[in-house]
Structures are given as C-alpha cells and as structure tokens.
Coordinates of C-alpha atoms in Angstrom, one line a residue:
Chain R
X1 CA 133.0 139.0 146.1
X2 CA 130.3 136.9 143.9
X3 CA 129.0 139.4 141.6
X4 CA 126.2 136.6 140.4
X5 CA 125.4 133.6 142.7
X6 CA 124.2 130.8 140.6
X7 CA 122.8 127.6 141.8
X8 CA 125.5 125.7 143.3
X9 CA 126.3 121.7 143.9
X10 CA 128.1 122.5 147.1
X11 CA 124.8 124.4 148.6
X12 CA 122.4 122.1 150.7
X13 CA 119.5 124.5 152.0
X14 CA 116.9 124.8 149.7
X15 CA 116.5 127.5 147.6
X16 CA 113.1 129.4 148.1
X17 CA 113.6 132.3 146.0
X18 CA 115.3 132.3 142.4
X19 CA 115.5 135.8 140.5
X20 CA 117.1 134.7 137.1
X21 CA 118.4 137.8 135.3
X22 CA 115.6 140.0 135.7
X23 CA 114.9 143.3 133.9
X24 CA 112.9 145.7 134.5
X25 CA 111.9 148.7 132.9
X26 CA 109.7 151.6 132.0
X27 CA 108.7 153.0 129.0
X28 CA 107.8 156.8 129.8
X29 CA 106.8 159.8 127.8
X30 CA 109.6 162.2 128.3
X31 CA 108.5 165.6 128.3
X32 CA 111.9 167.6 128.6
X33 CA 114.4 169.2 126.3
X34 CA 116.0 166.1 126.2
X35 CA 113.3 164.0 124.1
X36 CA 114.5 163.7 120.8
X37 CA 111.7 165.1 118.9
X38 CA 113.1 166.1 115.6
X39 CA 115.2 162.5 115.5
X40 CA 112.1 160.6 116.0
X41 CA 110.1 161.5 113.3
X42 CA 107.4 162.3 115.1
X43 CA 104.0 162.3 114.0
X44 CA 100.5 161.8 115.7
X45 CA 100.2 158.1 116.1
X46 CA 104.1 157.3 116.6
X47 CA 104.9 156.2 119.6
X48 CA 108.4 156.8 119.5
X49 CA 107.3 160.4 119.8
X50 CA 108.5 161.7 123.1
X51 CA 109.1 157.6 124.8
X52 CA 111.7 156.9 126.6
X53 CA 112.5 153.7 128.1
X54 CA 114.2 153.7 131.5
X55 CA 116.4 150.6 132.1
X56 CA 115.4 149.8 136.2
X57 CA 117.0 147.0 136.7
X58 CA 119.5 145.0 134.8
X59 CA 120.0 141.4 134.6
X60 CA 119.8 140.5 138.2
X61 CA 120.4 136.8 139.3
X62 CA 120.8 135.4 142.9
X63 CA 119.3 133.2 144.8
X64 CA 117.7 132.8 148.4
X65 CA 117.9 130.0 150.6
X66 CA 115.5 128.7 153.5
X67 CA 116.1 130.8 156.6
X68 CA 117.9 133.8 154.7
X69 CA 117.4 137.3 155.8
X70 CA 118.2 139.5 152.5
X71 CA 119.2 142.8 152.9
X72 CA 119.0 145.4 150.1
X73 CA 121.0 148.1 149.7
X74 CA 121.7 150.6 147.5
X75 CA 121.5 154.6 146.7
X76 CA 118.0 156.2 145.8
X77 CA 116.9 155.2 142.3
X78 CA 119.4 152.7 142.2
X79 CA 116.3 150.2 141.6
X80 CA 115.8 148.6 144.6
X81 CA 112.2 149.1 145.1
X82 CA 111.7 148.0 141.5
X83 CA 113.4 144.8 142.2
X84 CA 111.0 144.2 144.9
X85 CA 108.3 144.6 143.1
X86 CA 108.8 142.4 140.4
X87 CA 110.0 139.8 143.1
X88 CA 106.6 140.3 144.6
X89 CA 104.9 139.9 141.0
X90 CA 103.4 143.1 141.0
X91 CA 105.4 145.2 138.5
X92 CA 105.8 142.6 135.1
X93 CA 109.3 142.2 134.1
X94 CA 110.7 142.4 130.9
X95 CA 112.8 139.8 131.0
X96 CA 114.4 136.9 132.8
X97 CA 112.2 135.0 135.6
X98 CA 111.5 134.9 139.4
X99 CA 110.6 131.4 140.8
X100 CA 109.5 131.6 144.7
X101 CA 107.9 128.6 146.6
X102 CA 105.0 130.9 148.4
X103 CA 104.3 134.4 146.4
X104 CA 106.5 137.3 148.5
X105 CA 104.3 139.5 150.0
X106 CA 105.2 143.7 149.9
X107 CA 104.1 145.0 153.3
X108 CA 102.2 147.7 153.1
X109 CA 98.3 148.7 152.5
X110 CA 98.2 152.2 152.3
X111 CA 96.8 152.1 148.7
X112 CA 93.8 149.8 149.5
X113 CA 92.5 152.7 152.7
X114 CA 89.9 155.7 152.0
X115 CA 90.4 158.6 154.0
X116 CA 87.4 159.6 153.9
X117 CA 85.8 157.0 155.9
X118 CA 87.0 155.8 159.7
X119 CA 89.8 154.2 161.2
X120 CA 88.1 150.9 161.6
X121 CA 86.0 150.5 158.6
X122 CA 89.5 150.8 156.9
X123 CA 90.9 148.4 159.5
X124 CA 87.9 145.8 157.7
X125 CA 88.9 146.9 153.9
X126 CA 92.7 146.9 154.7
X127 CA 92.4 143.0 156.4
X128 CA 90.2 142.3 153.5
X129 CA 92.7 144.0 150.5
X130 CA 95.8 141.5 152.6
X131 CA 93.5 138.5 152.1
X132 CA 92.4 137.7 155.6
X133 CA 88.5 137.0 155.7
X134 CA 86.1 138.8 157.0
X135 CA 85.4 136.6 160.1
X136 CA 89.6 136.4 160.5
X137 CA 89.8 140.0 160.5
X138 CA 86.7 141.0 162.6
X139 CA 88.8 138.8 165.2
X140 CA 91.8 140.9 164.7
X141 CA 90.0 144.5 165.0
X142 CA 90.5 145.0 168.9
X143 CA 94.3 143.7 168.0
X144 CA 95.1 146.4 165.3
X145 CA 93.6 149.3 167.3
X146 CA 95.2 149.2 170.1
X147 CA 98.3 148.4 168.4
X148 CA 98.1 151.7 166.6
X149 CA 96.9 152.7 169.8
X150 CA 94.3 154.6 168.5
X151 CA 91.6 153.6 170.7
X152 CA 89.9 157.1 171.0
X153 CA 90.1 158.0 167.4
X154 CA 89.3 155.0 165.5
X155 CA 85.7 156.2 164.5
X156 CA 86.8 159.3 162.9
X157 CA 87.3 159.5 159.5
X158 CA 91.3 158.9 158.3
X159 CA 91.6 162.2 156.7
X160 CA 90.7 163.9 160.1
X161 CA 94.3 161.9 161.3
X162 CA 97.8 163.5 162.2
X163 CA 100.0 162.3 159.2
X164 CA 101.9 160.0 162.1
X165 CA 98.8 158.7 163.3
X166 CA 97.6 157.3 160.1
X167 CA 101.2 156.2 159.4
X168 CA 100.7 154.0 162.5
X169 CA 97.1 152.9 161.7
X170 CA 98.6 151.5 158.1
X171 CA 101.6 149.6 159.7
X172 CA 99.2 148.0 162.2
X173 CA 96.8 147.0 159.1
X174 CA 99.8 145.9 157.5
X175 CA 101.6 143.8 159.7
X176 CA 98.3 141.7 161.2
X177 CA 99.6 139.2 159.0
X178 CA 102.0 136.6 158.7
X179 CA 103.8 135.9 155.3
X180 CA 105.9 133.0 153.8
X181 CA 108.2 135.5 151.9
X182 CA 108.0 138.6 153.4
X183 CA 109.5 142.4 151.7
X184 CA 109.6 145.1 154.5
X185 CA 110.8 148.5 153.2
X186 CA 112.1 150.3 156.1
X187 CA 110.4 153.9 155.3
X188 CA 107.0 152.2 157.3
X189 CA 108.8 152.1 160.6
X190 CA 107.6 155.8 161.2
X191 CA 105.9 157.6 164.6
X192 CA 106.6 158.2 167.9
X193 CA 109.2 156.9 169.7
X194 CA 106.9 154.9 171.4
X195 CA 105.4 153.1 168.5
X196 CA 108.7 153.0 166.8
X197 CA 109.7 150.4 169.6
X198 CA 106.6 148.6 169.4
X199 CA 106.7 148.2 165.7
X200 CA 110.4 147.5 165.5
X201 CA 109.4 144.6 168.1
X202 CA 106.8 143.2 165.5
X203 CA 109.1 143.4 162.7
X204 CA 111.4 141.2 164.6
X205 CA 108.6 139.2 165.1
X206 CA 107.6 139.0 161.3
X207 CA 110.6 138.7 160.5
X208 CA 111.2 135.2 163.0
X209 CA 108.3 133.7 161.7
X210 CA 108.2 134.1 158.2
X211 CA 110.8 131.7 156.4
X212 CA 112.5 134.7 154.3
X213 CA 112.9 138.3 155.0
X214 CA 114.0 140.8 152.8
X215 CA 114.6 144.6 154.0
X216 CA 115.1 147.4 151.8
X217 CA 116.8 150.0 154.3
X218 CA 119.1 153.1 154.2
X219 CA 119.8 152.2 157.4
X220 CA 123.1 149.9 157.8
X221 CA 123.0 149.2 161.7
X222 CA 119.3 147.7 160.9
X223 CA 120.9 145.6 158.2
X224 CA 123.9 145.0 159.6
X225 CA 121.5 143.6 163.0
X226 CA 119.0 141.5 161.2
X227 CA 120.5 140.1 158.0
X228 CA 122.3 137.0 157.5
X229 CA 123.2 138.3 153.4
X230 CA 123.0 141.6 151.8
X231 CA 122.5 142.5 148.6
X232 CA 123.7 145.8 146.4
X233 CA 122.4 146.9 143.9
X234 CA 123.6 150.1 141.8
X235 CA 122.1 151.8 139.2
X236 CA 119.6 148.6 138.4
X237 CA 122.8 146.7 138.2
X238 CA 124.1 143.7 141.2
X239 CA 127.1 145.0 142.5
X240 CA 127.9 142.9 144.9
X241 CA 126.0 139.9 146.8
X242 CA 127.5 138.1 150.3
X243 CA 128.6 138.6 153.9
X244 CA 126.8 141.8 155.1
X245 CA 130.0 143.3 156.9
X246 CA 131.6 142.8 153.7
X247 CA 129.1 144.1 151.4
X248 CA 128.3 147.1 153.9
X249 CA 132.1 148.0 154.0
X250 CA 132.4 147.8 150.8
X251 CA 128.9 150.2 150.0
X252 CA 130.6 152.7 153.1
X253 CA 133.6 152.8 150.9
X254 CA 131.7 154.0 147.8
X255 CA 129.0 156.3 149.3
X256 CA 131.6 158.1 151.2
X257 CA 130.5 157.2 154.7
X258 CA 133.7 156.8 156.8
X259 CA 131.8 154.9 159.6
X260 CA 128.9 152.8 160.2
X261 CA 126.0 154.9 161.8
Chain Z
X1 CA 120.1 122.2 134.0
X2 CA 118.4 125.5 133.0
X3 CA 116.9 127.7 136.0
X4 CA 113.4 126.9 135.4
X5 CA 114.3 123.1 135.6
X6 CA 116.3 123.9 138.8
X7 CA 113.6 125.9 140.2
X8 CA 111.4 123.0 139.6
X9 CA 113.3 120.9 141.1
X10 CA 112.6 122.8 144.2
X11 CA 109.2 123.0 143.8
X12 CA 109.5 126.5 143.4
X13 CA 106.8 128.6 141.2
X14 CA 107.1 131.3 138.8
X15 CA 106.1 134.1 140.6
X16 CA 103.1 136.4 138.9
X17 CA 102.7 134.2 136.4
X18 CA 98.5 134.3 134.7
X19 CA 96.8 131.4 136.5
X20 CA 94.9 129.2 134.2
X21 CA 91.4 130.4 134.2
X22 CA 89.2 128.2 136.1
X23 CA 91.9 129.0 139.0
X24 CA 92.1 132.8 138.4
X25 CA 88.1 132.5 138.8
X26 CA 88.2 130.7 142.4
X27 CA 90.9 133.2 143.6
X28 CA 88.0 136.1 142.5
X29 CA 85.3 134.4 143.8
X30 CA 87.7 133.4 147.5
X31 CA 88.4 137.3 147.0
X32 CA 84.8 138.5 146.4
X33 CA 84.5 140.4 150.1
X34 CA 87.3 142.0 149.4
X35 CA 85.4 143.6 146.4
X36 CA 81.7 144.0 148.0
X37 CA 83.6 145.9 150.9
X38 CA 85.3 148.5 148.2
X39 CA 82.3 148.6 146.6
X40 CA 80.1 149.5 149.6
X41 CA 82.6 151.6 151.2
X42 CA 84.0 153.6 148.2
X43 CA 79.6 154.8 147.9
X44 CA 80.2 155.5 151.6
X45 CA 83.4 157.5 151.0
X46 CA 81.7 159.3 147.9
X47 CA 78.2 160.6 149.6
X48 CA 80.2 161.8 153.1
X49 CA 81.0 164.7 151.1
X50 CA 77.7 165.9 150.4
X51 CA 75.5 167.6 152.3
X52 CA 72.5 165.3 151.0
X53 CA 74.9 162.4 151.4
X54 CA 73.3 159.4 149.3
X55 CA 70.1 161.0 148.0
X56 CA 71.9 162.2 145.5
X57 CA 71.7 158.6 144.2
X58 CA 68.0 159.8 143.9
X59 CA 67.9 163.0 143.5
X60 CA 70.6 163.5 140.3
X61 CA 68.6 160.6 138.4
X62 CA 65.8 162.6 139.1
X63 CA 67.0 165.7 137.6
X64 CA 68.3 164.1 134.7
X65 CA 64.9 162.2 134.0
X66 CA 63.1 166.2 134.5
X67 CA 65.3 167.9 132.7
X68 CA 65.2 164.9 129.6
X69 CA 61.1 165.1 129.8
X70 CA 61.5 168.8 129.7
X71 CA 63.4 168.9 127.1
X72 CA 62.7 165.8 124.6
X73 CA 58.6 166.0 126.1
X74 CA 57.5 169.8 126.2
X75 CA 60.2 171.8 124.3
X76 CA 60.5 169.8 120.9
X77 CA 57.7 167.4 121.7
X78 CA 54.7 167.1 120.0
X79 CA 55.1 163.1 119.6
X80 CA 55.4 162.0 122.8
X81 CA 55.5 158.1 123.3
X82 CA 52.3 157.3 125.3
X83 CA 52.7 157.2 129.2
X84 CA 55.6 159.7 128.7
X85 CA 57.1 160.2 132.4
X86 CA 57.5 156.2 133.1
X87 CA 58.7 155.6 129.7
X88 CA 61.1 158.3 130.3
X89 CA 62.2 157.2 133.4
X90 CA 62.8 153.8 132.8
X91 CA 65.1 154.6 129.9
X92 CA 67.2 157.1 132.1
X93 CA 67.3 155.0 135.0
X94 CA 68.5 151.9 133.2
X95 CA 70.9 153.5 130.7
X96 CA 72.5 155.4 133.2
X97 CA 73.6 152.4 135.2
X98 CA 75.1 150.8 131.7
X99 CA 76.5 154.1 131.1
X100 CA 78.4 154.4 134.3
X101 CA 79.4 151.0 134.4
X102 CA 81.4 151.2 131.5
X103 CA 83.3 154.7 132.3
X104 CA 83.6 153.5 135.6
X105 CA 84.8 150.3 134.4
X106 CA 87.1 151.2 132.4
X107 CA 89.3 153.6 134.9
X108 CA 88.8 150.8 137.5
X109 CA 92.2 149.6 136.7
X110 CA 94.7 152.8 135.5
X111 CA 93.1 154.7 138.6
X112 CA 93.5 152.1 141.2
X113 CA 97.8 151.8 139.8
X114 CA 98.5 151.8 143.4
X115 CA 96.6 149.5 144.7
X116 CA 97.8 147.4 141.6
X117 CA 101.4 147.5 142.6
X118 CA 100.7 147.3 146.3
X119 CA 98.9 144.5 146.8
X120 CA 98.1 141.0 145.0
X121 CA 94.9 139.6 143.7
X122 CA 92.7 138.8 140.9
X123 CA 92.4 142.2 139.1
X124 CA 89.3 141.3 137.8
X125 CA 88.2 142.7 141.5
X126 CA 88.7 145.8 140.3
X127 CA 85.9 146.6 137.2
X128 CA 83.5 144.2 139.2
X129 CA 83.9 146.2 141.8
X130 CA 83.2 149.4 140.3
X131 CA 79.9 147.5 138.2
X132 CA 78.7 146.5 141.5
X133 CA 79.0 150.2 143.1
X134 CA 76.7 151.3 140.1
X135 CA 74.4 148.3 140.7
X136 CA 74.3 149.5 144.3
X137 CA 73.4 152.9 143.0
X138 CA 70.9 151.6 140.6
X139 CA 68.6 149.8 143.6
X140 CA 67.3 153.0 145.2
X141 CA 66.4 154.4 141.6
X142 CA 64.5 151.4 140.8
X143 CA 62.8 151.6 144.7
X144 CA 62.0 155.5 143.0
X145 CA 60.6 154.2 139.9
X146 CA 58.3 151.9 141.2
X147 CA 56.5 155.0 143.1
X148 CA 56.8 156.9 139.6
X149 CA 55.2 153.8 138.4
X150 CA 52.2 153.8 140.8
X151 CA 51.5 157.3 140.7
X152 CA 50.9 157.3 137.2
X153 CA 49.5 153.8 136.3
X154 CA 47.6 153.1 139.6
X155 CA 48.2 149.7 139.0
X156 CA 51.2 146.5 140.9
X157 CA 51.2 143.9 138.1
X158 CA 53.3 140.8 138.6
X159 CA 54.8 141.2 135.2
X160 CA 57.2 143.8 137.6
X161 CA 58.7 140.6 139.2
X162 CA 60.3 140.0 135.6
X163 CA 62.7 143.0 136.6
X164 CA 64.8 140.6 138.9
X165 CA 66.3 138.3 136.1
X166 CA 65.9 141.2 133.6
X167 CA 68.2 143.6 135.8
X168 CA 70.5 140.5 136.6
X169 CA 70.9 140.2 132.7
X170 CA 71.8 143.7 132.7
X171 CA 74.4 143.8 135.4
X172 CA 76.2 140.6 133.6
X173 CA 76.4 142.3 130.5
X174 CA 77.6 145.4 131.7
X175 CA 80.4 143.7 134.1
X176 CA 81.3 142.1 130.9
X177 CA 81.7 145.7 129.1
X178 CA 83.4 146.9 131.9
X179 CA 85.9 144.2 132.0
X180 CA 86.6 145.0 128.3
X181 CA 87.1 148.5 128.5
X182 CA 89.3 148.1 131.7
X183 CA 91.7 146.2 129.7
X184 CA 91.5 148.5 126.4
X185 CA 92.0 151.7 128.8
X186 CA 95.5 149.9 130.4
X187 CA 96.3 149.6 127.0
X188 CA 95.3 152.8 125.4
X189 CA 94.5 155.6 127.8
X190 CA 93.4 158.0 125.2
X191 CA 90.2 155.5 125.6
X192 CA 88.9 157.3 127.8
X193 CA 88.6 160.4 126.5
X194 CA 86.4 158.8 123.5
X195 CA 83.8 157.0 126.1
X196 CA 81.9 159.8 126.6
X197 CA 81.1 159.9 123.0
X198 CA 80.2 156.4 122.7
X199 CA 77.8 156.8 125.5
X200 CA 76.2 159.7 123.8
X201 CA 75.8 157.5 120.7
X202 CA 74.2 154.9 122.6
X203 CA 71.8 157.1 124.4
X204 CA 70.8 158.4 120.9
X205 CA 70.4 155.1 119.3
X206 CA 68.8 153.3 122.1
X207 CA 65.4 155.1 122.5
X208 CA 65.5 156.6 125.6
X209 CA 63.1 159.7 125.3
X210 CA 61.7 158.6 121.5
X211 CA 59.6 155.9 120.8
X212 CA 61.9 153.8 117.8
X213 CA 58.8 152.4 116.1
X214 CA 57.6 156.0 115.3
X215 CA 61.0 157.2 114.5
X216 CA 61.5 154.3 112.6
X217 CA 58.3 153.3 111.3
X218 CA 59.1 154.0 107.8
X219 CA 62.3 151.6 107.6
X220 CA 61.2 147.7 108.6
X221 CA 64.4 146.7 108.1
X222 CA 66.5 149.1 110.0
X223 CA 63.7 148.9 113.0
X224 CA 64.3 144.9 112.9
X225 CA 68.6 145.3 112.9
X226 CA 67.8 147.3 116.3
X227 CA 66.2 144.5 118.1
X228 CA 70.1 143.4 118.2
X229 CA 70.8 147.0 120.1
X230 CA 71.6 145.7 123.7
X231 CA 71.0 148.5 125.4
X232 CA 67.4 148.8 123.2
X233 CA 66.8 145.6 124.0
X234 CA 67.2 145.8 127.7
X235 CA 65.2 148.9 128.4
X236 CA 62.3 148.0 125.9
X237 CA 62.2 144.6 127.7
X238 CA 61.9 146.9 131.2
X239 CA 59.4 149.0 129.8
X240 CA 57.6 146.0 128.4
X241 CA 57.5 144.3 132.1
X242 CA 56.7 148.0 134.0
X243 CA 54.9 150.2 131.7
X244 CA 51.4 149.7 130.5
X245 CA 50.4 150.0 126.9
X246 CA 54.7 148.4 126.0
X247 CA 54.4 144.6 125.8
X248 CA 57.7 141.9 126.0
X249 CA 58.9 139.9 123.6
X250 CA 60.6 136.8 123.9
X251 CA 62.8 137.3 121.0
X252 CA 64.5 140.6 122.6
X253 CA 64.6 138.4 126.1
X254 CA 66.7 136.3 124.0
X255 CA 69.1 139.2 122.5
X256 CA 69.7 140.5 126.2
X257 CA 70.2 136.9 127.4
X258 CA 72.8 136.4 124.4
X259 CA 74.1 140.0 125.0
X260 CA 74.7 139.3 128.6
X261 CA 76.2 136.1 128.6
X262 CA 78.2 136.7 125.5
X263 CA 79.9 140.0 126.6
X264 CA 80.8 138.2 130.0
X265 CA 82.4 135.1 128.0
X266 CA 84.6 137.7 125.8
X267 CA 84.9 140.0 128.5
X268 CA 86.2 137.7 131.2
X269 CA 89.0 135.6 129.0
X270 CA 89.7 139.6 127.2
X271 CA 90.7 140.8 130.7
X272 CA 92.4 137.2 131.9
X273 CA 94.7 137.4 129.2
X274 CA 96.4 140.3 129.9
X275 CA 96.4 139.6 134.0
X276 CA 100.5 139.8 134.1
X277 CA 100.2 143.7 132.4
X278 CA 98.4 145.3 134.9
X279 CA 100.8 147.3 136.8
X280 CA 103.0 148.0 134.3
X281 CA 103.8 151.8 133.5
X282 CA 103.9 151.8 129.9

C-alpha cells in the first residue's frame, strides 16, 4: 500500500497529471449552536464572528501517468468532488499545486442551460459554454438531439422537460466533446435504460480517446471494469492509492460491504 | 528536484494558474460567442415570462420617464429645463442603462457560482456579458427616443449621428464599472446591498430631471467640479447632440473619453488580478 506516490526514477511513462499536496478548504459562516460566538469576540466587522473553516481536503499528492484511468473512491463528503475540482482549476486551492499537461475538463454543463428557453437553443449555449464554436457546434446539433433522442421535443422550452429527459439533453451537451484530461462523475449516467446503455457506450468511448480518465463513482463494478488505478480518499485525507482490487477490497473492508456489487 | 521542477521537466502546467494579461484577453475575445449567446438568450429567457414579452424593454422606461416628468415636471415643477419631455427622457434612458450595468455587473459573478465551478473560461465573460444584455436593452429605448425626439422638435439633425461613438463611450465605461464591482461583490457581498444607494446618489447628482446650471448657477466652482461627473458628462453630451436649445462641448467629450477608457484600464487589470478567486466559497 503507497499511502503517497511521489515521482519515481524506476517510472518511465510520463507523468500527465501531478497534484502536490493539495488543500482545499472552505471558510463558511456557521449558523448553529455550535459557532462559538461568545469565544470569538464577536463584534460587527469581525470576521471571526460565526466562520468556520472546513478542512476538504488534506495534503493530497499522487501522480498520473499517460494512459492511466483513475478511479476515485471514497464515502460522501469524504472530498472527492472537491478534489476534482481543484484538479480541474475551478475551485482555488489553498495550498500545494496541480501541474497537468492539457487543463482537465469536469464533464458536465448543467449550470451554463436556461430552462426557460428550448432544447436546442440550449444545445447552441451549452456547445458554446464547452468551448466548441459556433460553426463546430451548429455541425453537431442533429448529433446531440438524437442522441438525447429528443427529436420531437427539442423546441420546447427545458422547463416544460421530464426531470430524465433534461438529464439526458445535458449528458448529450456534455459529452459532444472530446477532452485531453477528462473527470466523469458517475451521478450523470442517469435515464432510461435505454439511454443508460447508449451513454455508458459513449463514456467508454470518451474515455478511449482521451489520454486520462478519472471517475468519481459509488459504483465498484464500474471502477473495478474501467480503471487501471484507484484512488481513496477519506475524510479529505489519501488513504490509500494502487491496484484497484486491492484498493476496492480494502475500501469493502472498511465500509462494511461483504461483497462486491 | 522540487515538484514544480519535475513537473517542468514534463512539460506539464500549473493548472488554473492567472494567464498573463494579453493571453487572458485573446482567450475572452476566442470566447466572445460564448458571451453574446448568454447575453441574447438570458433577454430571451427573461421576456418569455411576460405577457408583453420584450416591450417591456419599452414600456417600463417609459413609465419611469412619465412618472419622473410627473413628478420632477408638474408636481414640484415650476422650473422646468426648456424642452422638458426629451431632456427628461434622455437622462432616464441613459442613466438607466449605467445603472443596470453596474447592479447587474456586479452579481454577474456570485450569481453565476455554478457556472463558475462547472465550466472554465475567462471570467471576465461574465460582467461583459451582463453590460452587453443592458446595452441590448438600451437599443430599442434609443429606437423610442428618437420618435420622442421628432414628435416634439420636428426636426433629424446630423448632430444625432454623434450618438454612435458617444453611446460606445458609454458602454466602455460602464463594462469597466461592471468589471469593478463584480470583483468587489466576490469579495464583499454585503456590496450589494449598498449599490442601490449609490445609484440613487448618482441619479441625484447627475441632472437627470433638473437643469444643473440653474441649480447650480450660484456656485461657479462647484458647477465646473461636475463637468468631471461621468455620468453628467455623458448625458449632457447626449442631450447636447439630440436636444435643441443643449449644445456639446468638447471638453466634456473629453471627460467621457477619459472616463471610459480609464475605468476599462483599472477595471480590466482590477478584475484580472483576482482571476484564480473566483469560485472560491469564502
């Protein structure tokens, strides 16, 4: 078990992600019986007021090679999703460093869409939000729609869509494009069964022609199928970093589960 | 051999790190569709709830032009600036773009968090976008104005072509407010809750309903410090260009060219600097 893998002599691939201990965290005004009012002074203009900082993640090295499919693991909150970010760039880090040779890409565009307007206007801000232009994207339209499969409905506004269907709309926006580094959290393979198997298809897909994968899943079969490494991380803190039977048995062992699902 | 070394080694980049500026700039400007189509869409998104849909862009103006000549020009009138309604209307017009532009501009970050920590580009997207939705909003009012204008003056003059560079002054300087304010609201929310008031301030001082050389006629010296007002400057410049018996000087063209390109200088390397903070929920 390598708690930390630092750069190594004896490795040859090169190295295409470094996360050097990174920490993340949030400062957040507490608003329960827990803040420490009286201790803190208080005051109008002190901060320290009600602030509490929350301690993500901890001092996280490791390093990814060329070809690599990372899998992370790890019970809600344990700061998983918070690693990803910063590993993407998009949440600053508080210390430490994260060197990548292409910028990592989070999938997902949910945040960029307006429900109020339709399916394939938001097809044209999504592919716009991911970067693609607008001539690249006005060639991928027919593309996205009828991988939603939303042929019928894509000129109604989003808001007037089944919770699944616009679920499906966003993955297909989503995963239009092809990424150096790619992040998948696992929560957007969602809808039918149908679709699930068509977009479980294109994240194989994604994931054979990007250079570096790395899924955040609760599930261990999808892990356990895709990724040549897995990562654990506890409570913001590595716990362990290797083989995934290993690092699955070993996460089985804790959690509780007697078998693999 | 320290990391960085060995991820330099590698060729490998730290990742989120600020570009340097001219680069952050070409990323925006390789980006700009992305922020036209927010800007376009999110008006879209906003009239399709309203039975009257965009006219409101119109009609609300409108209103508030009525209700400021109703109030300012009939109820404590008396000394009403000469050619009342256009003077009145360029003032509300123009001031209510700057207005919006900044309290639209400065949310344009803290309300678009998840779009912040989703996705990865120049943030400085984000308060152009929301200027350009108000400058989007602004071209139908100035479409209405110019009918105001010919009702009451019965006259085109060319000195209304002057409104194309004057209103491109305008939107520069207030991108460059917005850009400043986005940054000051990440950093202190509580910002926002005092814009309102600063806005009210400026609409005060700026001379929208009152003529300032009758208010002020009696003090030289405090009618010559507001020549440096930006927002006086701009709309006395548009009422020079559009209203008759209101002349232009080049002077104040100068303040609002100074204004303009000054408060997109600051505002532009204000909000750079602090590129790697937005995002962060602190």
């Amino acid at each position: 078990m390598a708690a930390k893998t630092k750069p190594q002599a004896t490795e040859t691939r090169k190295p295409v992600v470094l996360v050097d201990n990174v920490d993340v965290t949030y400062k957040v005004f507490a608003s329960g019986r827990k803040a420490t009012r009286r201790l803190a002074g208080g005051g109008l203009f002190s901060r320290k007021l009600n602030l509490r900082e929350v301690n993500a993640v901890k001092k996280v090295s490791f390093t990814i090679y060329e070809g690599d499919s990372v899998g992370i693991i790890g019970s809600n909150g344990s700061g998983k999703s918070s690693l990803m970010r910063a590993i993407a760039g998009l949440t600053p880090i508080a210390g430490g460093g994260v060197y990548a040779f292409a910028r990592p890409t989070l999938l997902g565009v949910g945040a960029a869409l307006m429900p109020a307007l339709s399916g394939e206007k938001n097809i044209l801000l999504g592919g716009l939000a991911l970067g693609f232009t607008r001539k690249q994207i006005n060639a991928a339209v027919q593309d996205i729609i009828k991988f939603a499969g939303l042929e019928e409905f894509i000129d109604l506004p989003m808001r007037t869509y089944s919770s699944g269907m616009a679920a499906r709309l966003r993955f297909a926006i989503a995963a239009s494009r092809n990424h150096d580094i790619l992040i998948i959290d696992e929560a957007l393979a969602v809808g039918d069964q149908e679709f699930r198997n068509r977009s479980e298809a294109r994240m194989r897909e994604m994931r054979a022609n990007a250079g570096t994968v790395f899924l955040v899943s609760h599930s261990m079969k999808s892990i356990l199928d895709t990724c040549t490494r897995v990562i654990w991380i506890e409570k913001g803190v590595l716990k362990m970093d290797g083989e995934p039977k290993a690092v699955v048995d070993a996460y089985n062992l804790h959690t509780g589960s007697d078998t693999i699902d | 051999m320290s990391v960085a070394e060995y991820a330099r080694e590698h060729g490998l980049k730290r990742v989120g790190a600020r570009p340097p500026l001219i680069q952050y700039l070409k990323m925006a400007w390789q980006r700009r569709d992305f922020a036209i189509t927010m800007s376009v869409f999110a008006n879209q998104a906003a009239n399709s709830k309203n039975r009257l849909g965009k006219w409101w862009v119109i009609l609300l103006p409108t209103i508030q032009g009525a209700v400021y000549g109703l109030i300012f020009g009939v109820i404590i009138g008396g000394d009403r600036p000469a050619n009342f309604i256009p003077f009145l209307f360029t003032g509300v017009f123009l001031f209510s773009f700057i207005q919006s532009s900044i309290s639209t501009g400065a949310t344009s970050v803290t309300s678009n968090l998840g779009l912040v920590r989703s996705l990865n580009f120049p943030r400085m997207l984000l308060p152009f976008s929301s200027v350009l939705r108000q400058f989007l909003n602004l071209l139908p009012q100035i479409g209405l104005l110019l009918v105001v204008l010919i009702v009451f003056q019965q006259n085109i003059t060319f000195n209304w072509l002057l409104m194309i560079p004057l209103l491109a002054l305008m939107a520069i300087f207030a991108f460059g407010l917005a850009l400043i304010s986005a940054r000051l609201t990440v950093h202190i929310e509580d910002i926002n809750k005092l814009i309102p008031f600063a806005n009210r301030v400026m609409f005060y001082t700026s001379g929208i309903f009152f003529s300032m050389e009758r208010v002020l006629g009696n003090y030289p010296t405090l009618l010559k410090l507001m020549d440096f007002n930006p927002v006086y400057a701009f709309i006395s410049t548009a009422r020079g260009a559009l209203v008759e018996g209101y002349s232009m000087s080049p002077s104040l063209w100068l303040v609002c060219a100074s204004w303009a390109f000054g408060a997109l200088l600051v505002g532009v390397w204000f909000f750079w600097k602090a590129e790697e903070r937005y995002g962060r929920e602190d």
